[in-house]
CSV table of N, CA and C in Angstrom, one decimal:
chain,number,residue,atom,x,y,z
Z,2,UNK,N,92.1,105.1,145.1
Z,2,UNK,CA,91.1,104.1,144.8
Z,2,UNK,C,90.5,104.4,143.4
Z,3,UNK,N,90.4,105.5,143.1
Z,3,UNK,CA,90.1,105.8,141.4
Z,3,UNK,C,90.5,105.3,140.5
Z,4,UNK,N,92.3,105.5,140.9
Z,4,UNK,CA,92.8,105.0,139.9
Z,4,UNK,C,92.8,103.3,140.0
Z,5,UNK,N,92.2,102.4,140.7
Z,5,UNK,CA,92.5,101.1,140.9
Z,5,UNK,C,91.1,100.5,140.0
Z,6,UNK,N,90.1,101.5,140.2
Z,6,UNK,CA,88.7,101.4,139.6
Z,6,UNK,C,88.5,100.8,138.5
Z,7,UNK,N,89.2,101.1,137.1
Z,7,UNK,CA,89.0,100.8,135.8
Z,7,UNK,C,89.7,99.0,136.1
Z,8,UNK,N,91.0,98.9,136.8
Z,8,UNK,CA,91.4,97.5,137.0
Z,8,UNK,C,90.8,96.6,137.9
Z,9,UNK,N,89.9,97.1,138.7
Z,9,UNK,CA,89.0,96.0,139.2
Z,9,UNK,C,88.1,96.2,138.4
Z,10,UNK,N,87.2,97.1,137.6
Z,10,UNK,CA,86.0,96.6,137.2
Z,10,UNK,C,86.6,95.5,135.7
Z,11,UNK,N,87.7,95.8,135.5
Z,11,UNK,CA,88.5,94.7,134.2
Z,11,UNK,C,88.1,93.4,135.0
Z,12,UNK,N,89.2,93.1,135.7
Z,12,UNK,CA,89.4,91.8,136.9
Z,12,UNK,C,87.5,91.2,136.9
Z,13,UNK,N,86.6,92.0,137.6
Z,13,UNK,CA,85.4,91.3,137.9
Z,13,UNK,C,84.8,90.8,136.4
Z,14,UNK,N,84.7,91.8,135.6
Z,14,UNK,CA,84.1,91.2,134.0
Z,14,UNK,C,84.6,89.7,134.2
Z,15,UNK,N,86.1,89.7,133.7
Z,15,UNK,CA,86.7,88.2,133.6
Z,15,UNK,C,86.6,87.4,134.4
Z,16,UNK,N,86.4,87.8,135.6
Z,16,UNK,CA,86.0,86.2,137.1
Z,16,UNK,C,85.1,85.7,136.3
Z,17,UNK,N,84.0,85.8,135.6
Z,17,UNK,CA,82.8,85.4,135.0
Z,17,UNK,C,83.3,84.2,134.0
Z,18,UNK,N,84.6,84.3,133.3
Z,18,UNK,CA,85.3,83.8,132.5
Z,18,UNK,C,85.6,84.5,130.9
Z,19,UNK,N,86.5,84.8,131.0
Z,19,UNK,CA,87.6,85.4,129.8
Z,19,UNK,C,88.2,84.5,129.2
Z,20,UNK,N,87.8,83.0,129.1
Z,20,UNK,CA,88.3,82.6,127.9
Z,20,UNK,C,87.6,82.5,127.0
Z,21,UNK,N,88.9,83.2,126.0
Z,21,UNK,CA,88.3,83.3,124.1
Z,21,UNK,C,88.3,82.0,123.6
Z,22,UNK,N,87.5,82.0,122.5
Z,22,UNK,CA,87.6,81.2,121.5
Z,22,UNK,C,88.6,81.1,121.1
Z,23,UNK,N,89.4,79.9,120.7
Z,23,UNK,CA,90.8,79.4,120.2
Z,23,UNK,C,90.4,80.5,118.7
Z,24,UNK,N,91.6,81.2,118.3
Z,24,UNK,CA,92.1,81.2,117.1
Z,24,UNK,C,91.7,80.7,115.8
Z,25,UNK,N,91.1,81.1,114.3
Z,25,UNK,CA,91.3,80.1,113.8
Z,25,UNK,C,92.6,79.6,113.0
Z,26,UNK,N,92.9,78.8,112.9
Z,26,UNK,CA,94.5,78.2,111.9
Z,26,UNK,C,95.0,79.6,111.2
Z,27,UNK,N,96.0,80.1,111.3
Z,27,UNK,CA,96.4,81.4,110.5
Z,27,UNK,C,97.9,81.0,110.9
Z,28,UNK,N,98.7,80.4,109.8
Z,28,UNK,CA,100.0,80.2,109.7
Z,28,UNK,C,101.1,81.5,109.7
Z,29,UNK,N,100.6,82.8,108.8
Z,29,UNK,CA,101.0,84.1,108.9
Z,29,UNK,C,100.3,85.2,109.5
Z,30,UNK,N,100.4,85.6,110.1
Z,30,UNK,CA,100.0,87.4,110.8
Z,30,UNK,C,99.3,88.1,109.7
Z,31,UNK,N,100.1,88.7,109.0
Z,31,UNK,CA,99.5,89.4,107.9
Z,31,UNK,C,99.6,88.8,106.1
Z,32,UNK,N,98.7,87.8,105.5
Z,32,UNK,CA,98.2,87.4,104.9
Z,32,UNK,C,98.4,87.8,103.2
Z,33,UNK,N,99.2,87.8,102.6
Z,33,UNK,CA,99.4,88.8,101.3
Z,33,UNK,C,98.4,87.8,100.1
Z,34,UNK,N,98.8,86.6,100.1
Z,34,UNK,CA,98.3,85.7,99.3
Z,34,UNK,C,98.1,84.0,100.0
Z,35,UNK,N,96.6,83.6,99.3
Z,35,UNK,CA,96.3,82.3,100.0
Z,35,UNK,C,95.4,81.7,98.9
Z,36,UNK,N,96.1,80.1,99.1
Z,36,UNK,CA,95.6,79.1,98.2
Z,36,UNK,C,95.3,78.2,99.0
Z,37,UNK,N,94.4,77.1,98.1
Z,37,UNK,CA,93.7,75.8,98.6
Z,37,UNK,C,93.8,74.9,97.8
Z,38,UNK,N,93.9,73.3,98.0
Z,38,UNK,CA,93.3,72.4,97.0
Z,38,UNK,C,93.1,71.2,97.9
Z,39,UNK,N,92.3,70.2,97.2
Z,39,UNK,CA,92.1,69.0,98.0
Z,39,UNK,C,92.7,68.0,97.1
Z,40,UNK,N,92.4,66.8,97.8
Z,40,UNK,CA,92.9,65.7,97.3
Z,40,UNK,C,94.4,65.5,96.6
Z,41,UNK,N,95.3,65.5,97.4
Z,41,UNK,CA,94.9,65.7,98.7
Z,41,UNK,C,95.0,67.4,99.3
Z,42,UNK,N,94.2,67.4,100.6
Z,42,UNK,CA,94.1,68.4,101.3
Z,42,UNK,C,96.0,69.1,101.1
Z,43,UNK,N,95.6,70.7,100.3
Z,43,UNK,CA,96.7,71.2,101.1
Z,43,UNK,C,96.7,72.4,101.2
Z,44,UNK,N,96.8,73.9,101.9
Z,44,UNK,CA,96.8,75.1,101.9
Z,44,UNK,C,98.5,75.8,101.9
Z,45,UNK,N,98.4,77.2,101.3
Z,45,UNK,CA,99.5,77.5,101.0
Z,45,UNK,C,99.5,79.3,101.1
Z,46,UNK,N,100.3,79.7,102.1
Z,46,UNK,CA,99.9,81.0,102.5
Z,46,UNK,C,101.0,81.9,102.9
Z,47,UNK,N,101.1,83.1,101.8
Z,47,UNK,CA,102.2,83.8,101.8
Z,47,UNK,C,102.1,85.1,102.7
Z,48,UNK,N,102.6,85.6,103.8
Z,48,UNK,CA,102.3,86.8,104.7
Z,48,UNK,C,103.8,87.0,105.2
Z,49,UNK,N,103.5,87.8,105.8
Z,49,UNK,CA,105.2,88.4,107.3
Z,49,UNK,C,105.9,87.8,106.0
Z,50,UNK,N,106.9,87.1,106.9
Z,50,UNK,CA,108.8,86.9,105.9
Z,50,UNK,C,108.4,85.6,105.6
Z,51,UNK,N,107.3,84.9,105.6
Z,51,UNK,CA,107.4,83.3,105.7
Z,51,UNK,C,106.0,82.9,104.4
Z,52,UNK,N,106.9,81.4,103.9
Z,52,UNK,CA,105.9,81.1,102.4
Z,52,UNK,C,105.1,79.7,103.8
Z,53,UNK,N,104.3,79.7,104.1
Z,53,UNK,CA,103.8,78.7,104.5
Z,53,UNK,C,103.2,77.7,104.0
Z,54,UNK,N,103.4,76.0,104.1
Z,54,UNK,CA,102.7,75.3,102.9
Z,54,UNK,C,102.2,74.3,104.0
Z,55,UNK,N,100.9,74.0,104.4
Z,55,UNK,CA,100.4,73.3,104.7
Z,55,UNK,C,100.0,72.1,104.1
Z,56,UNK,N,99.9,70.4,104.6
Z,56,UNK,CA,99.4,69.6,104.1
Z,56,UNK,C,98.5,68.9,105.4
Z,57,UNK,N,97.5,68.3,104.6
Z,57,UNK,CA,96.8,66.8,105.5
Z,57,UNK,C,97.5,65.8,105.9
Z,58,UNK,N,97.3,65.5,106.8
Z,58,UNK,CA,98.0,64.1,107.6
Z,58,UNK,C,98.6,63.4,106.3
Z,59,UNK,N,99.7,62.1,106.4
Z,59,UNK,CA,99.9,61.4,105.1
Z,59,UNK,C,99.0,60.3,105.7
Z,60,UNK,N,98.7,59.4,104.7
Z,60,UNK,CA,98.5,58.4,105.2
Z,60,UNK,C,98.5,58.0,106.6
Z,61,UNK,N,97.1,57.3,106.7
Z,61,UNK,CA,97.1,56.9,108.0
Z,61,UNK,C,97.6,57.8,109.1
Z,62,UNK,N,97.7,59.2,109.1
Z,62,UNK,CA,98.4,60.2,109.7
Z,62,UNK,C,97.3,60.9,110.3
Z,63,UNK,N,97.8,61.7,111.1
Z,63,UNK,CA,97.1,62.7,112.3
Z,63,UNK,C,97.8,63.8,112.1
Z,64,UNK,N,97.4,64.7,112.2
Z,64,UNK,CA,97.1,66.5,111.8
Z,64,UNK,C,97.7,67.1,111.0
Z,65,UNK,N,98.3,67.9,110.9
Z,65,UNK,CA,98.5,69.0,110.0
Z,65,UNK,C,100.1,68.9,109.9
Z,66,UNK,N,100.7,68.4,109.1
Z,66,UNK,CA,101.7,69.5,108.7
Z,66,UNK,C,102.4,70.6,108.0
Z,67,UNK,N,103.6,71.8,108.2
Z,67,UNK,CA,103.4,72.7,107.6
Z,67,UNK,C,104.9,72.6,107.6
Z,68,UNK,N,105.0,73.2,106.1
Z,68,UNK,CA,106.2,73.2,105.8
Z,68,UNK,C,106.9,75.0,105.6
Z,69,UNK,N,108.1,75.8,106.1
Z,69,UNK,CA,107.9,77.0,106.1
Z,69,UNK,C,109.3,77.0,105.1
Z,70,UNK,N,109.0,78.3,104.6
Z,70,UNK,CA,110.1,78.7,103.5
Z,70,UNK,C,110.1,80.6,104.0
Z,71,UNK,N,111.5,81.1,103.3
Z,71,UNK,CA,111.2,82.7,103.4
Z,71,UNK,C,110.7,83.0,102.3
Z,72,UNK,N,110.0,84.3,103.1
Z,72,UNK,CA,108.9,85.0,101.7
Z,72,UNK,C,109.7,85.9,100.4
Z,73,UNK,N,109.4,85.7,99.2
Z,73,UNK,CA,110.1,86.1,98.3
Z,73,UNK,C,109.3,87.1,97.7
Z,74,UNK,N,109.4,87.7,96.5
Z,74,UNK,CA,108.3,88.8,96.0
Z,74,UNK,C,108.3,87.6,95.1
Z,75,UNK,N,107.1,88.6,94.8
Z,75,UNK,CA,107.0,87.8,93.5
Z,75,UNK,C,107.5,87.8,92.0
Z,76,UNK,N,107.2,87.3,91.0
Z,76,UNK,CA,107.6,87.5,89.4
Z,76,UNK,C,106.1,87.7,88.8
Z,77,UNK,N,105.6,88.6,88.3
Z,77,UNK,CA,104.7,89.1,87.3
Z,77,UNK,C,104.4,89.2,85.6
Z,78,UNK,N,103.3,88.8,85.3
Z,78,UNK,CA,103.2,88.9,83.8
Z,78,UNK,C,101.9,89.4,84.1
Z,79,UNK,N,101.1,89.7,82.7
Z,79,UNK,CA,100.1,90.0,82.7
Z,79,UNK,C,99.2,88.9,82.9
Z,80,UNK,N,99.4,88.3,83.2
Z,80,UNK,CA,97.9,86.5,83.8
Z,80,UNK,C,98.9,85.9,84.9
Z,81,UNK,N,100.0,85.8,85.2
Z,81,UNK,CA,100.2,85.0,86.3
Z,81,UNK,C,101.1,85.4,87.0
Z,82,UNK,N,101.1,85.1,88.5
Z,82,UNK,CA,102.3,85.4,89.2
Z,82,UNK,C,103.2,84.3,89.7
Z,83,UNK,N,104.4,84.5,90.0
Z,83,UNK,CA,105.0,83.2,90.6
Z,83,UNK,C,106.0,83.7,91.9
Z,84,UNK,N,106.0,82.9,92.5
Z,84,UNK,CA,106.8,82.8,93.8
Z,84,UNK,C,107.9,81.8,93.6
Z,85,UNK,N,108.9,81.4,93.9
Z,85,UNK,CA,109.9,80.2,94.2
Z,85,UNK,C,110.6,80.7,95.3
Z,86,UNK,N,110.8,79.8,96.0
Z,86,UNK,CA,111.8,79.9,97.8
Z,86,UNK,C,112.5,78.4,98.0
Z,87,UNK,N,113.1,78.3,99.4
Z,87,UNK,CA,113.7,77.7,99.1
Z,87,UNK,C,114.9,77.1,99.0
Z,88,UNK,N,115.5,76.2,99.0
Z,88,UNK,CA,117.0,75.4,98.1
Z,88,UNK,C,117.1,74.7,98.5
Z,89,UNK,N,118.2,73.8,97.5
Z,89,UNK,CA,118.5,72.7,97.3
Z,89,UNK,C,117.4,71.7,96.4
Z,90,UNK,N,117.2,70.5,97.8
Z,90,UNK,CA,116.2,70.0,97.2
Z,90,UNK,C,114.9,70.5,97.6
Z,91,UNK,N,114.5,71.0,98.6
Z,91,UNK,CA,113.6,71.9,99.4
Z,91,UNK,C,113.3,73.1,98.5
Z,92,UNK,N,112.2,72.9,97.6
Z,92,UNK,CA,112.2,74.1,97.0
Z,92,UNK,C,110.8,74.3,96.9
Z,93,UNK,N,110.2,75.4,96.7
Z,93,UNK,CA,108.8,75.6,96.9
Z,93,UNK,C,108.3,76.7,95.7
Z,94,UNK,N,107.4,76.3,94.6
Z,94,UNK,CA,107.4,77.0,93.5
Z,94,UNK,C,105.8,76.8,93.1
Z,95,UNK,N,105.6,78.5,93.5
Z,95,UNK,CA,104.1,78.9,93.0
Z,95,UNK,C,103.3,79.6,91.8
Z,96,UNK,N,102.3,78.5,90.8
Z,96,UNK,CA,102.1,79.7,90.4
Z,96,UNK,C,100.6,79.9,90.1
Z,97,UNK,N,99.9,81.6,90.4
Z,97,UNK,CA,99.1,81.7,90.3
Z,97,UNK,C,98.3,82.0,88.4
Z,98,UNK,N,97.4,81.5,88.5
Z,98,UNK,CA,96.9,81.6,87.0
Z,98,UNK,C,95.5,82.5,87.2
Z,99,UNK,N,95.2,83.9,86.6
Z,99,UNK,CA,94.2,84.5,86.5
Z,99,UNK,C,93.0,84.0,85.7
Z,100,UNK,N,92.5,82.9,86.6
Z,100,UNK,CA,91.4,82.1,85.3
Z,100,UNK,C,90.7,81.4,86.7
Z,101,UNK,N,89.6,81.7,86.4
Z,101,UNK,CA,88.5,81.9,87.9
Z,101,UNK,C,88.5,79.9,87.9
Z,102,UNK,N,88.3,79.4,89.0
Z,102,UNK,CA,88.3,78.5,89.5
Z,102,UNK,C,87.5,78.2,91.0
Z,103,UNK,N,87.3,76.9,90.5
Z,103,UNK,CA,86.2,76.7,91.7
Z,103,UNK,C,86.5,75.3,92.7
Z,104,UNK,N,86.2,75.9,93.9
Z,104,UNK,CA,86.7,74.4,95.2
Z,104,UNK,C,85.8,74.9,96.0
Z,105,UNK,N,85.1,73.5,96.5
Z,105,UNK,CA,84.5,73.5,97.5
Z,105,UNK,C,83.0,74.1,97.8
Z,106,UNK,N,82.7,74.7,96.6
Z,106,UNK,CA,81.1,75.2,96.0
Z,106,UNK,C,81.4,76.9,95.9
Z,107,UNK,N,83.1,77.5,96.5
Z,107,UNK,CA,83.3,78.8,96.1
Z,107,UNK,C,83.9,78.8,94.7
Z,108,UNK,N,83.9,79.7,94.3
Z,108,UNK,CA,84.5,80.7,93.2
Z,108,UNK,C,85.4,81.6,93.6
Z,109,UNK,N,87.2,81.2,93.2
Z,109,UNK,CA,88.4,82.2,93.6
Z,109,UNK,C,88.9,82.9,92.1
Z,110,UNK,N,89.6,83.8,92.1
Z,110,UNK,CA,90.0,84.5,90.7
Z,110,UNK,C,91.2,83.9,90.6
Z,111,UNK,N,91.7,83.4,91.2
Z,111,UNK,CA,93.0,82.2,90.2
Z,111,UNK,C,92.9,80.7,90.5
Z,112,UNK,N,93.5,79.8,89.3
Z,112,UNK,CA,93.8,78.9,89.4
Z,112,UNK,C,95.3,78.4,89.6
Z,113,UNK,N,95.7,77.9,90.7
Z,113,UNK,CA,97.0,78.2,91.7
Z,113,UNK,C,97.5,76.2,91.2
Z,114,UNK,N,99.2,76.4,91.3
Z,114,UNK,CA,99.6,74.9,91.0
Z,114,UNK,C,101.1,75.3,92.0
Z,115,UNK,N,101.3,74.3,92.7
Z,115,UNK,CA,101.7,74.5,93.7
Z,115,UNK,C,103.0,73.1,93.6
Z,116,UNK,N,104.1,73.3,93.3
Z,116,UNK,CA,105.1,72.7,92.5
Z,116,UNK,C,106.3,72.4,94.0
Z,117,UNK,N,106.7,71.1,95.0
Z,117,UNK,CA,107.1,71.1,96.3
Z,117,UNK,C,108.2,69.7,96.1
Z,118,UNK,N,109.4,70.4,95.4
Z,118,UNK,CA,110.3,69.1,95.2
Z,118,UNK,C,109.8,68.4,94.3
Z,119,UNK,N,109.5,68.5,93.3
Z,119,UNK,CA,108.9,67.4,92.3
Z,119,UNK,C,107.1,67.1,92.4
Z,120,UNK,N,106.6,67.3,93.3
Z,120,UNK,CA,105.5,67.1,93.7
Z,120,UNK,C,104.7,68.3,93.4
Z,121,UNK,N,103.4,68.0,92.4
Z,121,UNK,CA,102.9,68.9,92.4
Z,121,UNK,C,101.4,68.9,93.0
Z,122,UNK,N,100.8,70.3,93.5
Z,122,UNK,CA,99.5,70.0,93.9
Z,122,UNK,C,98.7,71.6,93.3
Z,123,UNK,N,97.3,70.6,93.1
Z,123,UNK,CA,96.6,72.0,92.2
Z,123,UNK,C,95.3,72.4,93.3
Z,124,UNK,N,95.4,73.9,92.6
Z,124,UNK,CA,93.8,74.0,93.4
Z,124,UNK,C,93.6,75.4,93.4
Z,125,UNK,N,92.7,76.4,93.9
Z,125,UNK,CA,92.5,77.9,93.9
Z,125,UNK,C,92.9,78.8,94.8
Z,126,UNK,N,92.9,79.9,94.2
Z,126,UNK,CA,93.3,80.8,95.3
Z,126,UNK,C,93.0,82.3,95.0
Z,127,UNK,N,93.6,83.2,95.7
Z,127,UNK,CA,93.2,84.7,95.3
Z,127,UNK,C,92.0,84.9,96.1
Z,128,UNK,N,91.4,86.1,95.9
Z,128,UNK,CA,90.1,86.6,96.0
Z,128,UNK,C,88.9,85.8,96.1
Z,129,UNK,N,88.3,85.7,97.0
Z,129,UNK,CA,87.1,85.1,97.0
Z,129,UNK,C,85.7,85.8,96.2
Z,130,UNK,N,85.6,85.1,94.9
Z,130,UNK,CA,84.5,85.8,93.7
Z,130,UNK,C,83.6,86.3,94.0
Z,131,UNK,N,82.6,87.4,94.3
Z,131,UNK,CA,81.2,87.7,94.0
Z,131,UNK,C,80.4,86.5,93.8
Z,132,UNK,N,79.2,86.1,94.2
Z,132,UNK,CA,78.7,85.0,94.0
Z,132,UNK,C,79.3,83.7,94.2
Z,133,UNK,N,80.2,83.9,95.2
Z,133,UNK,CA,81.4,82.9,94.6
Z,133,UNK,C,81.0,81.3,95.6
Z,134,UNK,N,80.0,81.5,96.2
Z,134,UNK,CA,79.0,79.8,96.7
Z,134,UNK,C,77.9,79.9,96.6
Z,135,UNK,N,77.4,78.6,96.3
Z,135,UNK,CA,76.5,78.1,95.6
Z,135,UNK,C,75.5,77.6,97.0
């Protein structure tokens, strides 16, 4: 009976109800780098083996979609980094710019351009700044 003790008093906590709060959106596990921009809405998040590129509905469209690529390292200089993944015409090419930028009333330490088959989309990312809402 001792040993059954710790699993019933688990079991009774939860009768009361054990459901969690949903998740929030997290396309990767472990998170290395994350960008944002609007207009349109799109997020872009590098973690685990996968480049994840989120957009807003298109037109007249309903929810989220996400487009996934494998994760690559990156290319370094001293102000920007870049990512490309990818092929063919499916190609997905990031680059971050160390030059503080601002969305949404925060302050991020890069200014990120986000290059998806010809299509490009701009907006911030990196580090969320000190001070960085208003």
């Amino acid at each position: 009976m001792k040993t059954q003790l710790p699993f019933l008093l688990a079991a009774a906590t939860c009768a009361g109800g054990c459901a969690a709060d949903p998740p929030p959106f997290a396309p990767v596990a472990n998170v290395a780098y994350s960008a944002v921009g609007a207009d349109p809405f799109w997020m872009v998040t590098i973690g685990d083996h996968r480049i994840v590129l989120t957009l807003g509905p298109a037109e007249g469209g309903k929810g989220l979609v996400s487009h996934d690529y494998p994760r690559v390292l990156p290319r370094e200089t001293e102000t920007t980094t870049f990512w490309q993944s990818g092929e063919g015409t499916d190609v997905i090419s990031i680059e971050a710019r160390k030059e503080s930028c601002e969305a949404g009333g925060r302050r991020f330490e890069d200014q990120v351009r986000v290059t998806l088959s010809g299509r490009m989309l701009q907006g911030c990312g990196g580090r969320l700044l000190a001070g960085g809402r208003r």
